[in-house]
PDB file of C-alpha atoms and ligand atoms in Angstrom:
ATOM      1  CA  UNK A   1     -52.556  -0.405  39.702  1.00 45.00           C
ATOM      2  CA  UNK A   2     -49.608  -2.368  38.402  1.00 55.00           C
ATOM      3  CA  UNK A   3     -50.401  -5.228  36.049  1.00 66.00           C
ATOM      4  CA  UNK A   4     -49.096  -8.566  36.802  1.00 88.00           C
ATOM      5  CA  UNK A   5     -46.965  -9.274  33.700  1.00 97.00           C
ATOM      6  CA  UNK A   6     -45.721 -12.774  33.280  1.00 98.00           C
ATOM      7  CA  UNK A   7     -42.037 -12.653  32.262  1.00 98.00           C
ATOM      8  CA  UNK A   8     -41.293 -13.806  28.716  1.00 98.00           C
ATOM      9  CA  UNK A   9     -38.034 -15.213  27.418  1.00 98.00           C
ATOM     10  CA  UNK A  10     -37.636 -15.513  23.670  1.00 98.00           C
ATOM     11  CA  UNK A  11     -34.907 -17.417  21.850  1.00 98.00           C
ATOM     12  CA  UNK A  12     -34.196 -15.809  18.558  1.00 98.00           C
ATOM     13  CA  UNK A  13     -32.095 -18.450  16.832  1.00 98.00           C
ATOM     14  CA  UNK A  14     -31.705 -16.192  13.704  1.00 98.00           C
ATOM     15  CA  UNK A  15     -30.359 -18.156  10.696  1.00 98.00           C
ATOM     16  CA  UNK A  16     -29.002 -21.019  12.704  1.00 98.00           C
ATOM     17  CA  UNK A  17     -30.065 -24.656  13.181  1.00 98.00           C
ATOM     18  CA  UNK A  18     -31.363 -27.126  10.608  1.00 98.00           C
ATOM     19  CA  UNK A  19     -34.625 -28.903  11.435  1.00 98.00           C
ATOM     20  CA  UNK A  20     -32.629 -31.699  12.822  1.00 98.00           C
ATOM     21  CA  UNK A  21     -30.508 -29.380  15.026  1.00 98.00           C
ATOM     22  CA  UNK A  22     -33.754 -27.720  16.141  1.00 98.00           C
ATOM     23  CA  UNK A  23     -35.250 -30.999  17.443  1.00 98.00           C
ATOM     24  CA  UNK A  24     -32.205 -31.644  19.545  1.00 98.00           C
ATOM     25  CA  UNK A  25     -31.906 -28.143  20.891  1.00 98.00           C
ATOM     26  CA  UNK A  26     -35.606 -28.086  21.901  1.00 98.00           C
ATOM     27  CA  UNK A  27     -35.310 -31.443  23.631  1.00 98.00           C
ATOM     28  CA  UNK A  28     -32.224 -30.314  25.500  1.00 98.00           C
ATOM     29  CA  UNK A  29     -33.879 -27.146  26.586  1.00 98.00           C
ATOM     30  CA  UNK A  30     -36.875 -29.044  27.722  1.00 98.00           C
ATOM     31  CA  UNK A  31     -34.825 -31.417  29.929  1.00 98.00           C
ATOM     32  CA  UNK A  32     -33.276 -28.475  31.684  1.00 98.00           C
ATOM     33  CA  UNK A  33     -36.593 -26.862  32.595  1.00 98.00           C
ATOM     34  CA  UNK A  34     -39.242 -27.853  35.095  1.00 97.00           C
ATOM     35  CA  UNK A  35     -43.000 -27.295  35.215  1.00 97.00           C
ATOM     36  CA  UNK A  36     -42.501 -24.592  37.755  1.00 97.00           C
ATOM     37  CA  UNK A  37     -40.349 -22.657  35.331  1.00 98.00           C
ATOM     38  CA  UNK A  38     -43.150 -22.540  32.825  1.00 98.00           C
ATOM     39  CA  UNK A  39     -45.511 -21.583  35.518  1.00 97.00           C
ATOM     40  CA  UNK A  40     -43.412 -18.490  36.299  1.00 97.00           C
ATOM     41  CA  UNK A  41     -42.071 -17.646  32.765  1.00 98.00           C
ATOM     42  CA  UNK A  42     -43.378 -17.918  29.222  1.00 98.00           C
ATOM     43  CA  UNK A  43     -40.697 -19.650  27.136  1.00 98.00           C
ATOM     44  CA  UNK A  44     -40.627 -19.135  23.339  1.00 98.00           C
ATOM     45  CA  UNK A  45     -38.288 -20.573  20.760  1.00 98.00           C
ATOM     46  CA  UNK A  46     -38.105 -18.919  17.343  1.00 98.00           C
ATOM     47  CA  UNK A  47     -36.217 -21.189  14.920  1.00 98.00           C
ATOM     48  CA  UNK A  48     -35.956 -20.528  11.157  1.00 98.00           C
ATOM     49  CA  UNK A  49     -39.043 -21.230   9.107  1.00 98.00           C
ATOM     50  CA  UNK A  50     -37.614 -24.508   7.873  1.00 98.00           C
ATOM     51  CA  UNK A  51     -37.545 -25.870  11.414  1.00 98.00           C
ATOM     52  CA  UNK A  52     -40.975 -24.878  12.580  1.00 98.00           C
ATOM     53  CA  UNK A  53     -42.756 -28.013  11.560  1.00 98.00           C
ATOM     54  CA  UNK A  54     -40.218 -30.314  13.253  1.00 98.00           C
ATOM     55  CA  UNK A  55     -40.226 -28.058  16.337  1.00 98.00           C
ATOM     56  CA  UNK A  56     -44.031 -28.162  16.482  1.00 98.00           C
ATOM     57  CA  UNK A  57     -43.941 -31.958  16.167  1.00 98.00           C
ATOM     58  CA  UNK A  58     -41.544 -32.523  19.022  1.00 98.00           C
ATOM     59  CA  UNK A  59     -43.227 -29.959  21.243  1.00 98.00           C
ATOM     60  CA  UNK A  60     -46.617 -31.661  20.754  1.00 97.00           C
ATOM     61  CA  UNK A  61     -45.365 -35.247  20.912  1.00 97.00           C
ATOM     62  CA  UNK A  62     -43.612 -34.651  24.178  1.00 95.00           C
ATOM     63  CA  UNK A  63     -46.281 -32.289  25.460  1.00 96.00           C
ATOM     64  CA  UNK A  64     -43.731 -29.582  26.180  1.00 97.00           C
ATOM     65  CA  UNK A  65     -44.710 -26.137  27.518  1.00 98.00           C
ATOM     66  CA  UNK A  66     -42.235 -24.430  25.228  1.00 98.00           C
ATOM     67  CA  UNK A  67     -43.983 -22.076  22.795  1.00 98.00           C
ATOM     68  CA  UNK A  68     -43.165 -21.452  19.147  1.00 98.00           C
ATOM     69  CA  UNK A  69     -42.248 -18.139  17.539  1.00 98.00           C
ATOM     70  CA  UNK A  70     -41.352 -17.141  13.968  1.00 98.00           C
ATOM     71  CA  UNK A  71     -38.757 -14.652  12.975  1.00 98.00           C
ATOM     72  CA  UNK A  72     -40.758 -12.788  10.371  1.00 98.00           C
ATOM     73  CA  UNK A  73     -44.062 -12.921   8.477  1.00 98.00           C
ATOM     74  CA  UNK A  74     -45.498 -11.397   5.297  1.00 98.00           C
ATOM     75  CA  UNK A  75     -48.672  -9.288   5.596  1.00 98.00           C
ATOM     76  CA  UNK A  76     -50.751 -10.865   2.795  1.00 98.00           C
ATOM     77  CA  UNK A  77     -52.571 -14.139   3.393  1.00 97.00           C
ATOM     78  CA  UNK A  78     -51.754 -15.793   0.121  1.00 97.00           C
ATOM     79  CA  UNK A  79     -51.000 -15.199  -3.506  1.00 98.00           C
ATOM     80  CA  UNK A  80     -48.228 -14.349  -5.944  1.00 98.00           C
ATOM     81  CA  UNK A  81     -45.518 -13.396  -3.326  1.00 98.00           C
ATOM     82  CA  UNK A  82     -42.652 -15.792  -4.131  1.00 98.00           C
ATOM     83  CA  UNK A  83     -40.616 -16.658  -1.148  1.00 98.00           C
ATOM     84  CA  UNK A  84     -42.868 -15.247   1.463  1.00 98.00           C
ATOM     85  CA  UNK A  85     -44.652 -16.881   4.406  1.00 98.00           C
ATOM     86  CA  UNK A  86     -48.162 -15.840   5.421  1.00 98.00           C
ATOM     87  CA  UNK A  87     -49.648 -15.416   8.907  1.00 98.00           C
ATOM     88  CA  UNK A  88     -52.114 -18.333   8.347  1.00 98.00           C
ATOM     89  CA  UNK A  89     -49.262 -20.634   7.510  1.00 98.00           C
ATOM     90  CA  UNK A  90     -47.542 -19.817  10.766  1.00 98.00           C
ATOM     91  CA  UNK A  91     -50.745 -19.892  12.866  1.00 98.00           C
ATOM     92  CA  UNK A  92     -51.443 -23.428  11.460  1.00 98.00           C
ATOM     93  CA  UNK A  93     -48.062 -24.567  12.689  1.00 98.00           C
ATOM     94  CA  UNK A  94     -48.989 -23.565  16.254  1.00 98.00           C
ATOM     95  CA  UNK A  95     -46.825 -20.415  16.123  1.00 98.00           C
ATOM     96  CA  UNK A  96     -47.915 -18.005  18.902  1.00 98.00           C
ATOM     97  CA  UNK A  97     -45.392 -15.195  18.458  1.00 98.00           C
ATOM     98  CA  UNK A  98     -43.800 -13.441  15.565  1.00 99.00           C
ATOM     99  CA  UNK A  99     -40.653 -11.345  15.799  1.00 98.00           C
ATOM    100  CA  UNK A 100     -41.200  -8.206  13.636  1.00 98.00           C
ATOM    101  CA  UNK A 101     -38.784  -5.521  12.572  1.00 98.00           C
ATOM    102  CA  UNK A 102     -35.619  -6.905  14.012  1.00 98.00           C
ATOM    103  CA  UNK A 103     -32.744  -4.526  13.519  1.00 97.00           C
ATOM    104  CA  UNK A 104     -31.009  -7.069  11.262  1.00 97.00           C
ATOM    105  CA  UNK A 105     -34.044  -6.955   8.954  1.00 98.00           C
ATOM    106  CA  UNK A 106     -34.051  -3.221   9.014  1.00 97.00           C
ATOM    107  CA  UNK A 107     -30.317  -3.101   8.230  1.00 95.00           C
ATOM    108  CA  UNK A 108     -30.110  -5.822   5.586  1.00 97.00           C
ATOM    109  CA  UNK A 109     -33.591  -6.401   4.148  1.00 97.00           C
ATOM    110  CA  UNK A 110     -35.143  -3.001   3.742  1.00 97.00           C
ATOM    111  CA  UNK A 111     -37.543  -3.295   6.709  1.00 98.00           C
ATOM    112  CA  UNK A 112     -39.207   0.047   7.422  1.00 98.00           C
ATOM    113  CA  UNK A 113     -41.610   1.337  10.095  1.00 98.00           C
ATOM    114  CA  UNK A 114     -44.343   0.928   7.466  1.00 98.00           C
ATOM    115  CA  UNK A 115     -43.608  -2.802   6.736  1.00 98.00           C
ATOM    116  CA  UNK A 116     -43.287  -3.340  10.449  1.00 98.00           C
ATOM    117  CA  UNK A 117     -46.793  -1.857  10.798  1.00 98.00           C
ATOM    118  CA  UNK A 118     -48.212  -4.117   8.097  1.00 98.00           C
ATOM    119  CA  UNK A 119     -46.670  -7.253   9.559  1.00 98.00           C
ATOM    120  CA  UNK A 120     -47.875  -6.221  13.070  1.00 98.00           C
ATOM    121  CA  UNK A 121     -51.549  -5.843  11.969  1.00 97.00           C
ATOM    122  CA  UNK A 122     -51.426  -9.061   9.909  1.00 98.00           C
ATOM    123  CA  UNK A 123     -50.010 -10.989  12.858  1.00 98.00           C
ATOM    124  CA  UNK A 124     -52.750  -9.711  15.161  1.00 98.00           C
ATOM    125  CA  UNK A 125     -55.388 -10.669  12.593  1.00 97.00           C
ATOM    126  CA  UNK A 126     -54.154 -14.265  12.744  1.00 98.00           C
ATOM    127  CA  UNK A 127     -54.351 -14.157  16.554  1.00 98.00           C
ATOM    128  CA  UNK A 128     -50.638 -14.368  17.140  1.00 98.00           C
ATOM    129  CA  UNK A 129     -48.570 -12.047  19.258  1.00 98.00           C
ATOM    130  CA  UNK A 130     -46.226  -9.621  17.451  1.00 98.00           C
ATOM    131  CA  UNK A 131     -42.832  -8.982  19.155  1.00 98.00           C
ATOM    132  CA  UNK A 132     -42.066  -5.554  17.787  1.00 98.00           C
ATOM    133  CA  UNK A 133     -38.372  -4.773  17.824  1.00 98.00           C
ATOM    134  CA  UNK A 134     -37.187  -1.207  18.181  1.00 98.00           C
ATOM    135  CA  UNK A 135     -33.809   0.326  19.141  1.00 98.00           C
ATOM    136  CA  UNK A 136     -31.349   3.062  18.392  1.00 97.00           C
ATOM    137  CA  UNK A 137     -27.872   2.782  16.739  1.00 95.00           C
ATOM    138  CA  UNK A 138     -24.788   3.843  18.517  1.00 93.00           C
ATOM    139  CA  UNK A 139     -24.639   7.027  16.490  1.00 93.00           C
ATOM    140  CA  UNK A 140     -28.147   7.906  17.489  1.00 95.00           C
ATOM    141  CA  UNK A 141     -27.340   7.202  21.128  1.00 94.00           C
ATOM    142  CA  UNK A 142     -24.219   9.365  20.974  1.00 92.00           C
ATOM    143  CA  UNK A 143     -26.213  12.143  19.495  1.00 95.00           C
ATOM    144  CA  UNK A 144     -28.712  11.994  22.363  1.00 95.00           C
ATOM    145  CA  UNK A 145     -31.449  10.684  20.006  1.00 97.00           C
ATOM    146  CA  UNK A 146     -32.045   7.303  21.591  1.00 96.00           C
ATOM    147  CA  UNK A 147     -35.488   8.065  23.073  1.00 97.00           C
ATOM    148  CA  UNK A 148     -36.905   9.946  19.996  1.00 98.00           C
ATOM    149  CA  UNK A 149     -35.689   7.215  17.765  1.00 98.00           C
ATOM    150  CA  UNK A 150     -37.347   4.516  19.741  1.00 98.00           C
ATOM    151  CA  UNK A 151     -40.627   6.441  20.211  1.00 98.00           C
ATOM    152  CA  UNK A 152     -40.809   7.184  16.530  1.00 98.00           C
ATOM    153  CA  UNK A 153     -40.240   3.577  15.558  1.00 98.00           C
ATOM    154  CA  UNK A 154     -42.935   2.586  17.944  1.00 98.00           C
ATOM    155  CA  UNK A 155     -45.352   5.112  16.570  1.00 97.00           C
ATOM    156  CA  UNK A 156     -44.629   3.870  13.031  1.00 97.00           C
ATOM    157  CA  UNK A 157     -45.252   0.302  14.106  1.00 97.00           C
ATOM    158  CA  UNK A 158     -48.542   1.179  15.764  1.00 96.00           C
ATOM    159  CA  UNK A 159     -50.053   3.487  13.332  1.00 94.00           C
ATOM    160  CA  UNK A 160     -53.697   2.698  12.444  1.00 92.00           C
ATOM    161  CA  UNK A 161     -53.757   0.064  15.098  1.00 94.00           C
ATOM    162  CA  UNK A 162     -57.000   0.188  17.200  1.00 92.00           C
ATOM    163  CA  UNK A 163     -56.304   1.315  20.685  1.00 91.00           C
ATOM    164  CA  UNK A 164     -57.735  -1.859  22.208  1.00 90.00           C
ATOM    165  CA  UNK A 165     -55.140  -3.979  20.369  1.00 95.00           C
ATOM    166  CA  UNK A 166     -52.199  -2.325  22.215  1.00 96.00           C
ATOM    167  CA  UNK A 167     -52.563  -4.676  25.147  1.00 95.00           C
ATOM    168  CA  UNK A 168     -51.944  -7.655  22.815  1.00 96.00           C
ATOM    169  CA  UNK A 169     -48.399  -6.659  21.891  1.00 98.00           C
ATOM    170  CA  UNK A 170     -44.856  -7.365  22.977  1.00 98.00           C
ATOM    171  CA  UNK A 171     -42.214  -4.806  22.454  1.00 98.00           C
ATOM    172  CA  UNK A 172     -38.533  -5.586  22.383  1.00 98.00           C
ATOM    173  CA  UNK A 173     -36.113  -2.788  23.107  1.00 98.00           C
ATOM    174  CA  UNK A 174     -32.886  -3.791  21.327  1.00 97.00           C
ATOM    175  CA  UNK A 175     -30.199  -1.186  21.032  1.00 96.00           C
ATOM    176  CA  UNK A 176     -28.449  -1.984  17.829  1.00 95.00           C
ATOM    177  CA  UNK A 177     -24.986  -1.452  19.348  1.00 92.00           C
ATOM    178  CA  UNK A 178     -25.717  -4.145  21.979  1.00 92.00           C
ATOM    179  CA  UNK A 179     -26.752  -6.898  19.526  1.00 91.00           C
ATOM    180  CA  UNK A 180     -24.227  -9.675  19.116  1.00 86.00           C
ATOM    181  CA  UNK A 181     -21.438  -7.401  20.444  1.00 88.00           C
ATOM    182  CA  UNK A 182     -21.114  -8.722  23.987  1.00 86.00           C
ATOM    183  CA  UNK A 183     -21.781  -5.224  25.094  1.00 85.00           C
ATOM    184  CA  UNK A 184     -25.165  -5.220  26.771  1.00 83.00           C
ATOM    185  CA  UNK A 185     -26.906  -2.005  27.783  1.00 88.00           C
ATOM    186  CA  UNK A 186     -26.491  -1.121  31.440  1.00 93.00           C
ATOM    187  CA  UNK A 187     -29.599  -2.220  33.321  1.00 95.00           C
ATOM    188  CA  UNK A 188     -30.343   1.382  34.393  1.00 96.00           C
ATOM    189  CA  UNK A 189     -30.257   2.578  30.741  1.00 95.00           C
ATOM    190  CA  UNK A 190     -32.319  -0.337  29.519  1.00 97.00           C
ATOM    191  CA  UNK A 191     -34.820   0.116  32.347  1.00 97.00           C
ATOM    192  CA  UNK A 192     -35.106   3.834  31.450  1.00 97.00           C
ATOM    193  CA  UNK A 193     -35.759   3.080  27.820  1.00 98.00           C
ATOM    194  CA  UNK A 194     -38.370   0.508  28.743  1.00 98.00           C
ATOM    195  CA  UNK A 195     -40.047   3.203  30.812  1.00 98.00           C
ATOM    196  CA  UNK A 196     -40.018   5.540  27.849  1.00 98.00           C
ATOM    197  CA  UNK A 197     -41.602   2.831  25.741  1.00 98.00           C
ATOM    198  CA  UNK A 198     -44.279   2.224  28.460  1.00 98.00           C
ATOM    199  CA  UNK A 199     -45.146   5.958  28.498  1.00 97.00           C
ATOM    200  CA  UNK A 200     -45.391   6.000  24.794  1.00 97.00           C
ATOM    201  CA  UNK A 201     -47.803   2.977  24.843  1.00 97.00           C
ATOM    202  CA  UNK A 202     -49.891   4.776  27.407  1.00 96.00           C
ATOM    203  CA  UNK A 203     -50.285   7.694  24.959  1.00 93.00           C
ATOM    204  CA  UNK A 204     -51.110   5.341  22.068  1.00 91.00           C
ATOM    205  CA  UNK A 205     -53.561   3.185  23.971  1.00 86.00           C
ATOM    206  CA  UNK A 206     -54.537   3.608  27.665  1.00 90.00           C
ATOM    207  CA  UNK A 207     -52.587   3.092  30.824  1.00 94.00           C
ATOM    208  CA  UNK A 208     -54.503  -0.098  31.385  1.00 94.00           C
ATOM    209  CA  UNK A 209     -53.514  -1.524  28.028  1.00 94.00           C
ATOM    210  CA  UNK A 210     -49.925  -0.321  28.332  1.00 96.00           C
ATOM    211  CA  UNK A 211     -49.538  -1.990  31.681  1.00 96.00           C
ATOM    212  CA  UNK A 212     -50.327  -5.314  30.077  1.00 96.00           C
ATOM    213  CA  UNK A 213     -47.647  -5.060  27.325  1.00 98.00           C
ATOM    214  CA  UNK A 214     -44.601  -7.066  28.053  1.00 98.00           C
ATOM    215  CA  UNK A 215     -41.484  -5.068  27.225  1.00 98.00           C
ATOM    216  CA  UNK A 216     -38.324  -7.143  26.530  1.00 98.00           C
ATOM    217  CA  UNK A 217     -34.758  -6.080  26.524  1.00 97.00           C
ATOM    218  CA  UNK A 218     -32.517  -7.611  23.829  1.00 97.00           C
ATOM    219  CA  UNK A 219     -28.763  -7.294  23.101  1.00 96.00           C
ATOM    220  CA  UNK A 220     -26.100  -9.593  24.512  1.00 94.00           C
ATOM    221  CA  UNK A 221     -28.332 -11.002  27.209  1.00 97.00           C
ATOM    222  CA  UNK A 222     -26.611 -13.867  29.074  1.00 97.00           C
ATOM    223  CA  UNK A 223     -27.058 -15.781  32.322  1.00 98.00           C
ATOM    224  CA  UNK A 224     -24.830 -13.293  33.991  1.00 97.00           C
ATOM    225  CA  UNK A 225     -26.631 -10.136  33.240  1.00 96.00           C
ATOM    226  CA  UNK A 226     -30.346 -11.214  33.079  1.00 98.00           C
ATOM    227  CA  UNK A 227     -31.041 -10.847  36.773  1.00 98.00           C
ATOM    228  CA  UNK A 228     -30.145  -7.199  36.992  1.00 97.00           C
ATOM    229  CA  UNK A 229     -32.069  -6.508  33.798  1.00 97.00           C
ATOM    230  CA  UNK A 230     -35.198  -8.259  35.142  1.00 98.00           C
ATOM    231  CA  UNK A 231     -34.996  -6.305  38.294  1.00 97.00           C
ATOM    232  CA  UNK A 232     -36.049  -3.215  36.342  1.00 97.00           C
ATOM    233  CA  UNK A 233     -39.688  -2.307  36.830  1.00 97.00           C
ATOM    234  CA  UNK A 234     -40.533  -2.003  33.101  1.00 97.00           C
ATOM    235  CA  UNK A 235     -38.453  -4.907  31.817  1.00 98.00           C
ATOM    236  CA  UNK A 236     -40.546  -8.043  31.532  1.00 98.00           C
ATOM    237  CA  UNK A 237     -38.285 -10.505  29.760  1.00 98.00           C
ATOM    238  CA  UNK A 238     -35.575 -10.805  27.093  1.00 98.00           C
ATOM    239  CA  UNK A 239     -35.089 -11.402  23.439  1.00 98.00           C
ATOM    240  CA  UNK A 240     -31.984 -13.601  23.354  1.00 98.00           C
ATOM    241  CA  UNK A 241     -29.795 -14.246  20.271  1.00 97.00           C
ATOM    242  CA  UNK A 242     -26.359 -15.797  20.737  1.00 97.00           C
ATOM    243  CA  UNK A 243     -26.895 -17.219  24.270  1.00 98.00           C
ATOM    244  CA  UNK A 244     -30.171 -18.856  23.102  1.00 98.00           C
ATOM    245  CA  UNK A 245     -28.301 -21.263  20.805  1.00 98.00           C
ATOM    246  CA  UNK A 246     -26.932 -23.011  23.967  1.00 98.00           C
ATOM    247  CA  UNK A 247     -29.637 -24.808  25.772  1.00 98.00           C
ATOM    248  CA  UNK A 248     -27.790 -24.550  29.117  1.00 98.00           C
ATOM    249  CA  UNK A 249     -27.379 -20.849  28.757  1.00 98.00           C
ATOM    250  CA  UNK A 250     -30.910 -20.240  27.650  1.00 98.00           C
ATOM    251  CA  UNK A 251     -32.296 -22.424  30.490  1.00 98.00           C
ATOM    252  CA  UNK A 252     -30.201 -20.401  32.916  1.00 98.00           C
ATOM    253  CA  UNK A 253     -31.732 -17.178  31.462  1.00 98.00           C
ATOM    254  CA  UNK A 254     -35.239 -18.617  31.899  1.00 98.00           C
ATOM    255  CA  UNK A 255     -34.393 -19.567  35.486  1.00 98.00           C
ATOM    256  CA  UNK A 256     -32.902 -16.193  36.299  1.00 98.00           C
ATOM    257  CA  UNK A 257     -34.697 -15.984  39.555  1.00 94.00           C
ATOM    258  CA  UNK A 258     -33.043 -18.992  41.044  1.00 90.00           C
TER     259      UNK A 258
HETATM  260  P1  PGA B 301     -27.767 -11.199  20.884  1.00 77.83           P
HETATM  261  O1  PGA B 301     -28.997 -10.920  19.891  1.00 77.83           O
HETATM  262  O2  PGA B 301     -28.344 -11.712  22.160  1.00 77.83           O
HETATM  263  O3  PGA B 301     -26.905 -12.174  20.209  1.00 77.83           O
HETATM  264  O4  PGA B 301     -27.128  -9.910  21.174  1.00 77.83           O
HETATM  265  C1  PGA B 301     -30.227 -10.410  20.329  1.00 77.83           C
HETATM  266  C2  PGA B 301     -31.119 -10.207  19.217  1.00 77.83           C
HETATM  267  O5  PGA B 301     -30.707  -9.857  18.052  1.00 77.83           O
HETATM  268  O6  PGA B 301     -32.427 -10.395  19.319  1.00 77.83           O
END
């Protein structure tokens, strides 16, 4: 039986927006969405850490349905780890989702499958939802290694994770060559990779658990290409960078079905 997965649209603002910008952007986004949108789609905004508190305040004060995400997390809960942010700190701010292992972190900040695994387990322990990012480079795709790259990143991320926790994950398939390039993956290719990811989750957990996992596509998503991507059976939402900085564009992505 096919699970009824609620679509999920995540705004990854990356290193953009001060806390003041964030308040405005969230208010603008909120004006552009209706209750019915939130009924149909989970909407998450992931600002930089410095804007989380302000974002939380405006969301709560105006009783918005927008949910909060963070862009990273450390795996220890407290201690001598200068510059890091713990899962508890995020959970206390009402953060529900944590983006983990984004390719920019893998590329520039030494993120590995092992650290992705640690962050994933810590995030689950604090009852937040990890959004695990995986994806091949252009070189790997050209060499015909896209599938094995993604499967091996997923295996690394999920190692030592109890089977029953698989259902609590979100996985974002983000081909590195499509991020911030304006060159999105063809819906057919993205759909195929999402299917490969679903298969791999079945092996790691169970088909029941795997059917519950929302698989997002990320990489140059915009209001013009979201509909075709969402038409794919195994794509359940999007992780949106550039286009999410414009409230009009992100709202249009959330409302892709209209
Ligand atoms: P993009 O970024 O939408 O700007 O390509 C996506 C991402 O990095 O999550």
